Structure formats: C-alpha cells, structure tokens
PDB file of C-alpha atoms in Angstrom:
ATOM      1  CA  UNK G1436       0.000   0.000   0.000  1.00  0.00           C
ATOM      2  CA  UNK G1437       1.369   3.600  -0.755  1.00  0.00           C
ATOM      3  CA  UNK G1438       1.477   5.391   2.423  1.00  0.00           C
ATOM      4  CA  UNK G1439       1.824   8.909   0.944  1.00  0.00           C
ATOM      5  CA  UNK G1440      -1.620   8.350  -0.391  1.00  0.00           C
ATOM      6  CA  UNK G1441      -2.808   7.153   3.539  1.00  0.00           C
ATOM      7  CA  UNK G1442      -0.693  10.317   5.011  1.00  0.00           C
ATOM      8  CA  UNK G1443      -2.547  12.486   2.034  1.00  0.00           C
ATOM      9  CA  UNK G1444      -6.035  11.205   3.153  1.00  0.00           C
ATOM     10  CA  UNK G1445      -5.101  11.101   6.957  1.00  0.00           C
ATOM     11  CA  UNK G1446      -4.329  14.563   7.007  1.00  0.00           C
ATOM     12  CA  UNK G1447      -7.290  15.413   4.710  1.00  0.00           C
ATOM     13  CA  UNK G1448      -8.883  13.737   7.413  1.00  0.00           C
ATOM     14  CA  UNK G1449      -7.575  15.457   9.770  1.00  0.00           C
ATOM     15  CA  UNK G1450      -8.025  19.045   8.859  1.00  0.00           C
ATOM     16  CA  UNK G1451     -11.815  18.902   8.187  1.00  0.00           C
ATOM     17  CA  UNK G1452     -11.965  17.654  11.519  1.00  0.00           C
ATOM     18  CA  UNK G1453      -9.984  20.603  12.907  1.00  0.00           C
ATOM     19  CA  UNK G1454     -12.217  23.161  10.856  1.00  0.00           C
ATOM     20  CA  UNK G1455     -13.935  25.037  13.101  1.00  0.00           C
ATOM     21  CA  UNK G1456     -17.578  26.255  12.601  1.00  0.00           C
ATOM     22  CA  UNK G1457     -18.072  30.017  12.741  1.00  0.00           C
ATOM     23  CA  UNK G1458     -20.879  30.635  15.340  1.00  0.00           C
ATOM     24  CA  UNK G1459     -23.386  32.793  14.452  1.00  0.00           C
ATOM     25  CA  UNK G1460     -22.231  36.076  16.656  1.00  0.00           C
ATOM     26  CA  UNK G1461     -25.008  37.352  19.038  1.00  0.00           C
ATOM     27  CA  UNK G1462     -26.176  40.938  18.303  1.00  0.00           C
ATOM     28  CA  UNK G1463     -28.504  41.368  21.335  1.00  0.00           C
ATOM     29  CA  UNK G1464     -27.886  41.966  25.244  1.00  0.00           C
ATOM     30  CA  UNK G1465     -30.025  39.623  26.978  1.00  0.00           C
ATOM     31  CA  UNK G1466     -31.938  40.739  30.162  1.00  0.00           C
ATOM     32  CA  UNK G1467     -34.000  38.044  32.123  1.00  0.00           C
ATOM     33  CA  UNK G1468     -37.041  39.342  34.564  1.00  0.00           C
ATOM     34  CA  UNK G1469     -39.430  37.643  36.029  1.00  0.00           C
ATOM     35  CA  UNK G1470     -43.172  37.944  34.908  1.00  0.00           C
ATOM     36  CA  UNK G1471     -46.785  36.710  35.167  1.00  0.00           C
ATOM     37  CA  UNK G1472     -47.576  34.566  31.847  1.00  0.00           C
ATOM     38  CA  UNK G1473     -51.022  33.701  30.746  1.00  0.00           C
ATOM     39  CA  UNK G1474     -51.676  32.434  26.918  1.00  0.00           C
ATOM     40  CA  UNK G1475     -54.836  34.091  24.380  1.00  0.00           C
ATOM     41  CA  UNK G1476     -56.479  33.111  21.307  1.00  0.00           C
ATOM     42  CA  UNK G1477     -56.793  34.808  17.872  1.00  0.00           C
ATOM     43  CA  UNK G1478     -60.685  34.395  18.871  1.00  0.00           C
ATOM     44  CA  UNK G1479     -62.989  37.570  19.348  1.00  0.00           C
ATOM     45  CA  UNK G1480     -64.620  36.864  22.571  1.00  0.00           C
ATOM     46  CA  UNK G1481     -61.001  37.448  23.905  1.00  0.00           C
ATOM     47  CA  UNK G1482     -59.518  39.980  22.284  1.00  0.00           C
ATOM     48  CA  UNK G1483     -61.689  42.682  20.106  1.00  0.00           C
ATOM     49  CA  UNK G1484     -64.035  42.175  16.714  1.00  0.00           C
ATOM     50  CA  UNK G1485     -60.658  41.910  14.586  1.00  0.00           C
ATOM     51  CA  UNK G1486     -59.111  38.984  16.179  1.00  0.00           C
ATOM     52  CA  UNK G1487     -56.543  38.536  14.106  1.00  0.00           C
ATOM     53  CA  UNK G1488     -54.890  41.953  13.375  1.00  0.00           C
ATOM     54  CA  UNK G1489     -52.475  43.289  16.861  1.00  0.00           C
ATOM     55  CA  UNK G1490     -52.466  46.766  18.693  1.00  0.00           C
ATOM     56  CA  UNK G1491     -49.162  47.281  16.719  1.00  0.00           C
ATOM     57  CA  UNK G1492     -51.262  45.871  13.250  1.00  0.00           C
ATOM     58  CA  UNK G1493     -49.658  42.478  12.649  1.00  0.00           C
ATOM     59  CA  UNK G1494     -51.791  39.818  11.441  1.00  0.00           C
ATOM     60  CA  UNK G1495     -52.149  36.349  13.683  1.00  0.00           C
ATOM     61  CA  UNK G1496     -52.409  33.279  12.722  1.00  0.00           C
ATOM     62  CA  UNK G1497     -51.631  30.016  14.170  1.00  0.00           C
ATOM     63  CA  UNK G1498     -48.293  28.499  14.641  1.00  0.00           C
ATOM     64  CA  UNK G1499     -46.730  31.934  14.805  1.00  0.00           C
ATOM     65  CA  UNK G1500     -44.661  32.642  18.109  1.00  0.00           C
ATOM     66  CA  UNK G1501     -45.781  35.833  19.355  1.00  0.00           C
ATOM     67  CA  UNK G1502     -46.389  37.370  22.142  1.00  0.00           C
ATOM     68  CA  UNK G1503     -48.223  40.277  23.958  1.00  0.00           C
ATOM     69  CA  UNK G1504     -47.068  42.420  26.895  1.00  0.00           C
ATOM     70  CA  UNK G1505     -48.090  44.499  29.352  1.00  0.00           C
ATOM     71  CA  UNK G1506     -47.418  48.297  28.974  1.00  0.00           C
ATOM     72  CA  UNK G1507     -45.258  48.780  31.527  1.00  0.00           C
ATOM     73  CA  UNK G1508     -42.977  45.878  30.065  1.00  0.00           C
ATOM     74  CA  UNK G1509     -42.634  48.348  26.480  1.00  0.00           C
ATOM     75  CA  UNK G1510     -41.267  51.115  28.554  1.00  0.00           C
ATOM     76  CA  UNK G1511     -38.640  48.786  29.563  1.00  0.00           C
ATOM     77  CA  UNK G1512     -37.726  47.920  26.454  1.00  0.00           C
ATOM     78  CA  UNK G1513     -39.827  44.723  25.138  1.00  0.00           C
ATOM     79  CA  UNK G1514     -41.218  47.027  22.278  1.00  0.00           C
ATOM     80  CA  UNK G1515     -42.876  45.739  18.772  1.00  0.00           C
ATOM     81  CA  UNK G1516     -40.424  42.803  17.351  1.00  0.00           C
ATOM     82  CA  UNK G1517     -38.230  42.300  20.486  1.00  0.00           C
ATOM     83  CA  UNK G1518     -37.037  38.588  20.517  1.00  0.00           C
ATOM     84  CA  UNK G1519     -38.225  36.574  23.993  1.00  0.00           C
ATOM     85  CA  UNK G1520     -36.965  33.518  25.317  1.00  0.00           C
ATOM     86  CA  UNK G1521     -40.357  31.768  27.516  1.00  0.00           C
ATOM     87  CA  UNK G1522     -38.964  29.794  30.438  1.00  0.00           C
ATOM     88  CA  UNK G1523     -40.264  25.890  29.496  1.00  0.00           C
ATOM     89  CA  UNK G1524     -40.249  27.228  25.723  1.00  0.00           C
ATOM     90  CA  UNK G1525     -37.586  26.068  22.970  1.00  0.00           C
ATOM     91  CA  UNK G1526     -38.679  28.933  20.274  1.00  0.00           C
ATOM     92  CA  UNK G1527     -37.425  32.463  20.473  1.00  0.00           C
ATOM     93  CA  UNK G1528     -40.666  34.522  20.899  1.00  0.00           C
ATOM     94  CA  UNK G1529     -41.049  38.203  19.085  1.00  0.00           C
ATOM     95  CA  UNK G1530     -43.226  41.305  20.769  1.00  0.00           C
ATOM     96  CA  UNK G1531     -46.253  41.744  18.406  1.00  0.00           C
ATOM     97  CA  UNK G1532     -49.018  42.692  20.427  1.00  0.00           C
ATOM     98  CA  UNK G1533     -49.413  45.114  23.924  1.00  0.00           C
ATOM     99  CA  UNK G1534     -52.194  44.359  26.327  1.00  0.00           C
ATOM    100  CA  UNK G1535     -54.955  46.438  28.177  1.00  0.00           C
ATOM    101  CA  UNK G1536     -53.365  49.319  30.354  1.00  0.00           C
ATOM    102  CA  UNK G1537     -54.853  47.144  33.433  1.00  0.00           C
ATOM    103  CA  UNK G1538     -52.387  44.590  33.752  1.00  0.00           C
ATOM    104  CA  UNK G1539     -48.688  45.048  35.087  1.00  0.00           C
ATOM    105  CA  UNK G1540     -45.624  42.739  34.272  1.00  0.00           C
ATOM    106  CA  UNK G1541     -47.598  41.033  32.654  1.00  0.00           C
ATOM    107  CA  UNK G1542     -46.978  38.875  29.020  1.00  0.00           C
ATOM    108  CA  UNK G1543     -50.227  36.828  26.952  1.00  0.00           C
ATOM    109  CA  UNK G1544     -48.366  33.864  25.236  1.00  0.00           C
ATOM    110  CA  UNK G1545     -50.057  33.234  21.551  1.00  0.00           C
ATOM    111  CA  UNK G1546     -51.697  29.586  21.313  1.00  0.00           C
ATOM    112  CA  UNK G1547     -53.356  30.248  18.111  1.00  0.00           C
ATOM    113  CA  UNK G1548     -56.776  29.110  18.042  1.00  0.00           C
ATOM    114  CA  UNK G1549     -56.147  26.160  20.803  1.00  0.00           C
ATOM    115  CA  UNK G1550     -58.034  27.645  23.898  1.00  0.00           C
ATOM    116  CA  UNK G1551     -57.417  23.912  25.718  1.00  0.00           C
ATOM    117  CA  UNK G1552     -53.856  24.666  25.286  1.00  0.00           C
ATOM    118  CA  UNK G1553     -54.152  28.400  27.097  1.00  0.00           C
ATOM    119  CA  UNK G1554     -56.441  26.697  29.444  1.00  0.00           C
ATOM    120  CA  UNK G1555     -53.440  24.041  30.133  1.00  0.00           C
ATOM    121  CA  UNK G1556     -50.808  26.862  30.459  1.00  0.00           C
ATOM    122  CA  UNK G1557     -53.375  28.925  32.980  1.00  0.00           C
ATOM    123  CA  UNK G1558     -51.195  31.684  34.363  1.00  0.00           C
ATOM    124  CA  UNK G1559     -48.019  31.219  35.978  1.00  0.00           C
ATOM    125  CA  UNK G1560     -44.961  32.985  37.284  1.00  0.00           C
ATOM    126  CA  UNK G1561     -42.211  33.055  34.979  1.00  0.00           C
ATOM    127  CA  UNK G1562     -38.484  34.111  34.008  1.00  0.00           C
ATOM    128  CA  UNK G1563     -37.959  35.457  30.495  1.00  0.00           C
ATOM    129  CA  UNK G1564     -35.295  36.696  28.870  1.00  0.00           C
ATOM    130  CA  UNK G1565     -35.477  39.664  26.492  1.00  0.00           C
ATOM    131  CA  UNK G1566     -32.796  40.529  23.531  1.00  0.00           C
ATOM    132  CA  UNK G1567     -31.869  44.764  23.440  1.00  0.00           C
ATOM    133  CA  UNK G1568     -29.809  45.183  20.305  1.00  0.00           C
ATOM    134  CA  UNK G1569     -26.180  45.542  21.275  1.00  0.00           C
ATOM    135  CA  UNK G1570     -24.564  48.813  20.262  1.00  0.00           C
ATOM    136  CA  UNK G1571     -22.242  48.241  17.020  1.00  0.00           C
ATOM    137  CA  UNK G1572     -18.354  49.304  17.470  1.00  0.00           C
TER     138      UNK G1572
END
C-alpha cells in the first residue's frame, strides 16, 4: 500500500476535523425578569371584533410565536419585534401585540386558536429573557 496516499487522506482527514464552525455572533444583550404569563387566542370573545390583526397591526395566525405584553414591560424595552426567550419554551418569541393598560408585568403567550392549550398553560410565574440590540463598534 502507498502510504503517501494514507498520510494524504489522513491529514485530509484530519483538517476537516480541525475546521472550526463560525458561530453565528449574538447581536442582542439579553436581560432576564421575572413575569406573570397567561396564553390568548386569535378568537374575538377574547380579544376585540378583529381577532386577528395586533395593537401594533400584525396579522395572527396560528403556529406563529408571538407574544403580547403588558405596557409597563414596552417602557422597559420589550417594544414591537423584540425577541423573547419563555422559560419551558424552545422557540425564540417576538413582541407583536401590547395588552390592556390594566395589567402590570404582565406577558399573553399566543396559542393560536387552541383555547385547551391556554387553558393548560393557565397563568403562571415566569423568568424570560429579552434581547436589546447591542450597540455596534
């Protein structure tokens, strides 16, 4: 056997091994809080006549990961199309709706049309964490 050709393809090998993977560089500071979490419905009996269109005008529909949050939260900085991580969540969540002046750290996790799934979630105490775009050098 020629063992130039076995060092050529052991050090082929080798070097894709050693490659390393750029990682996708992280553009937001994360801040984690603690909040009250309930879950809606794109139905009208819970929200307004125009169940599917949000206070900031984006449409719903199921399967989207969305989220709605209490006034007090926007002030802090969870304004329209801020990414969310939901403790007990995988999916990064995005700001697309703002709730009744009435409630107060407060976020409405969107469940589509599935009210046994809000039902299931009920309302619990929570940690998210919320992404403020870092400022570029």
């Amino acid at each position: 056997m020629n063992y130039r050709i076995l060092i050529g393809i052991a050090t082929m090998l080798l070097g894709f091994n050693c490659k390393k993977e750029a990682k996708p560089k992280d553009i937001y500071e994360w801040k984690t809080i603690e909040v009250t979490a309930t879950a809606y419905n794109s139905l009208a009996y819970q929200t307004n006549s125009n169940p599917h269109i949000t206070a900031f005008g984006d449409s719903l529909k199921p399967g989207l990961k969305y989220i709605a949050v209490s006034r007090d939260l926007l002030k802090m900085g969870l304004k329209h199309n801020t990414p969310v991580k939901i403790e007990g969540f995988d999916s990064v969540y995005l700001v697309k709706d703002k709730m009744n002046k009435r409630w107060k750290n407060h976020i409405d996790i969107y469940m589509g049309v599935d009210v046994k799934a809000a039902r299931r979630w009920g309302k619990k105490k929570i940690s998210i964490a919320y992404g403020i775009p870092k400022k570029q050098d």
